[in-house]
Short mmCIF file of C-alpha atoms in Angstrom, two decimals:
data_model
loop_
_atom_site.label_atom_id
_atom_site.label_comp_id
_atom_site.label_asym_id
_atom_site.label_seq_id
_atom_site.Cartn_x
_atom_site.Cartn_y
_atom_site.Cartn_z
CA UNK A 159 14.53 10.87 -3.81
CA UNK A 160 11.91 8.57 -1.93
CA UNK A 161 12.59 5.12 -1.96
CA UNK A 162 9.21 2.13 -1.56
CA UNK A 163 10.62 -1.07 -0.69
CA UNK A 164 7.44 -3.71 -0.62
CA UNK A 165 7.57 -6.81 0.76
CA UNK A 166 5.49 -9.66 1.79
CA UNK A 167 3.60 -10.87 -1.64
CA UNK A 168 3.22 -14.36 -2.66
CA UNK A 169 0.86 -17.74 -3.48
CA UNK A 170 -1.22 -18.66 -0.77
CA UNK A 171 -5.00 -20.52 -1.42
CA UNK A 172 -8.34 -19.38 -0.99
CA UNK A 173 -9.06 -18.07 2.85
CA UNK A 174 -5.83 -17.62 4.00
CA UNK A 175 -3.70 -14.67 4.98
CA UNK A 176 -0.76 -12.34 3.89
CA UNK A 177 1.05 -9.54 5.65
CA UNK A 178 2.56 -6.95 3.40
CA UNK A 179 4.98 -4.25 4.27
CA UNK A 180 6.39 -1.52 2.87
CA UNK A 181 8.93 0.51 3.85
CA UNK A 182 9.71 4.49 2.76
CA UNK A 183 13.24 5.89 2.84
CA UNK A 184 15.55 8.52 1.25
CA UNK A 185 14.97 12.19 1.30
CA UNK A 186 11.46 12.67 2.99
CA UNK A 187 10.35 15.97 4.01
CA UNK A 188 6.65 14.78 4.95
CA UNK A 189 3.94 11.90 4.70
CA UNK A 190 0.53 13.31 4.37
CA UNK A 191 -0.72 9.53 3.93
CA UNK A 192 0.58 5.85 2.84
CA UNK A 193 -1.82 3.23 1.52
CA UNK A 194 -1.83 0.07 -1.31
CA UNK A 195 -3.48 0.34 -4.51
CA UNK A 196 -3.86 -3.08 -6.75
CA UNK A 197 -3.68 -4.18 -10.37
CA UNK A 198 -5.29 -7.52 -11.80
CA UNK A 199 -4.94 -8.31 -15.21
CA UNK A 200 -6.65 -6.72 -17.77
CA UNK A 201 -8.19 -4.11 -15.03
CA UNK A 202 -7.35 -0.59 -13.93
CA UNK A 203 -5.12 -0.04 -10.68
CA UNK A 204 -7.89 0.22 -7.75
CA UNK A 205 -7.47 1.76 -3.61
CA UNK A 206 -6.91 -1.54 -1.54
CA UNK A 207 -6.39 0.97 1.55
CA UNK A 208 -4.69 3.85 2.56
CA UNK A 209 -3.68 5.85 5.85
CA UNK A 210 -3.08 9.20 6.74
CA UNK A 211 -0.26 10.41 9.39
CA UNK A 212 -3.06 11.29 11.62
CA UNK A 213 -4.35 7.58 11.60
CA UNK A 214 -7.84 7.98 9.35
CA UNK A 215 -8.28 5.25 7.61
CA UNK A 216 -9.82 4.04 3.96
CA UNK A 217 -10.69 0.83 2.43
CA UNK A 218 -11.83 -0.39 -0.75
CA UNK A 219 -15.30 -1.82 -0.94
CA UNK A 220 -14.44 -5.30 -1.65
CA UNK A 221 -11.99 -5.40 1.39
CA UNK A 222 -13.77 -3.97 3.92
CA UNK A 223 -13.69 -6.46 6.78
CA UNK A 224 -11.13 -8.45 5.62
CA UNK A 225 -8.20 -6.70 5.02
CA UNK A 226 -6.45 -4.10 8.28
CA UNK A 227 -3.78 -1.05 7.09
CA UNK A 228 -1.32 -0.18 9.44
CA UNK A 229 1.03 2.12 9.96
CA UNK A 230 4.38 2.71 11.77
CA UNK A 231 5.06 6.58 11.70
CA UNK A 232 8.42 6.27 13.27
CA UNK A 233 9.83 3.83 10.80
CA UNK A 234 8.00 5.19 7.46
CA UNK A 235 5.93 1.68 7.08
CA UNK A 236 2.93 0.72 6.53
CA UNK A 237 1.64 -3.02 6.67
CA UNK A 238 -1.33 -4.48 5.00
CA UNK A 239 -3.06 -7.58 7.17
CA UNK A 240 -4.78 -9.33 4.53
CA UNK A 241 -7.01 -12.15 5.99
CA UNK A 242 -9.66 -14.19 4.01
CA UNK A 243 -8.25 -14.06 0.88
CA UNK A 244 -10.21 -14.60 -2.16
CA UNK A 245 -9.03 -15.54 -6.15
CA UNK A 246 -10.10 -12.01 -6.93
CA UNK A 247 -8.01 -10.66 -4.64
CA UNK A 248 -4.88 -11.77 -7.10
CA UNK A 249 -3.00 -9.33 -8.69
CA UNK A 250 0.15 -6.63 -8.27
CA UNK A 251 0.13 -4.94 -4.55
CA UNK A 252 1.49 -1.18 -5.17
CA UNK A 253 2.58 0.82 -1.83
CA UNK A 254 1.82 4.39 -1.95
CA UNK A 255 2.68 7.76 -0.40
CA UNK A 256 1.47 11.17 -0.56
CA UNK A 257 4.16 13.42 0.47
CA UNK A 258 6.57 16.29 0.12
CA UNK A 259 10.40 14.92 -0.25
CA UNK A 260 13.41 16.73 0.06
CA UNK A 261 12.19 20.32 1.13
CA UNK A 262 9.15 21.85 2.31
CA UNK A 263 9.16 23.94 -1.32
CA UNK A 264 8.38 20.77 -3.13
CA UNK A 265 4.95 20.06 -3.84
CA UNK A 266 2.70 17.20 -2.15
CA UNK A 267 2.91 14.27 -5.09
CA UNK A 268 2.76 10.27 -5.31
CA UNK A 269 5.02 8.11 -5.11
CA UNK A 270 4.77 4.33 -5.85
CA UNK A 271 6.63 1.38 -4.89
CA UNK A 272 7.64 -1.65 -7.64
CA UNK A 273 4.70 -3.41 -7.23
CA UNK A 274 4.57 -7.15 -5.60
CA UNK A 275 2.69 -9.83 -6.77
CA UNK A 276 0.09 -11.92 -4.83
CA UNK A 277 -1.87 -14.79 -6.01
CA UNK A 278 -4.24 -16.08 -4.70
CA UNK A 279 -5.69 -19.83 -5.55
CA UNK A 280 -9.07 -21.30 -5.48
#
């Protein structure tokens, strides 16, 4: 069983900054890549950013510049610097891995975190 504990979510106004975390544990065989996806209301869950074990990273169009994924290999973390926040930044942060848990005979899947909220006013 993996475990995503997320962290760091909250109200903050228009141009300032957030620091997520999340944090893996339980029965992990292998990380191919951790990232966060996000959820507004009323719209489809979209790639914030993501980060493989090797270090490669991705961002989402509309957070390019703004927003920094990191990631802690030795601790199973990964931290999202979120600077310059907009309103339409608002919604439910999801942390994400793509991994194997357990045993190397399990197959690479997803697995998602609880989700934590940040809102973001004008």
């Amino acid at each position: 069983q993996v475990q995503l504990v997320e962290s760091g979510g909250g109200l903050v106004q228009a141009g300032g900054s957030l620091r997520l975390s999340c944090a893996a544990s339980g029965s992990i065989f292998s990380i191919n890549a951790m990232g966060w996806y996000r959820q507004a209301p009323g719209k489809q869950r979209e790639l914030v950013a993501g980060i493989t074990s090797g270090g490669t990273t991705n961002y989402g169009d509309s957070v390019k510049g703004r927003f920094t994924i990191s990631r802690d290999n030795a601790k199973n973390t990964v931290y999202l610097e979120m600077n310059s926040l907009k309103p339409g930044d608002t919604g439910v942060y999801y942390c994400n891995l793509v991994g194997r848990g357990g045993t190397p005979f399990r197959p690479v899947r997803d697995y998602w975190g609880q989700g934590t909220q940040v809102t973001v006013s004008a």
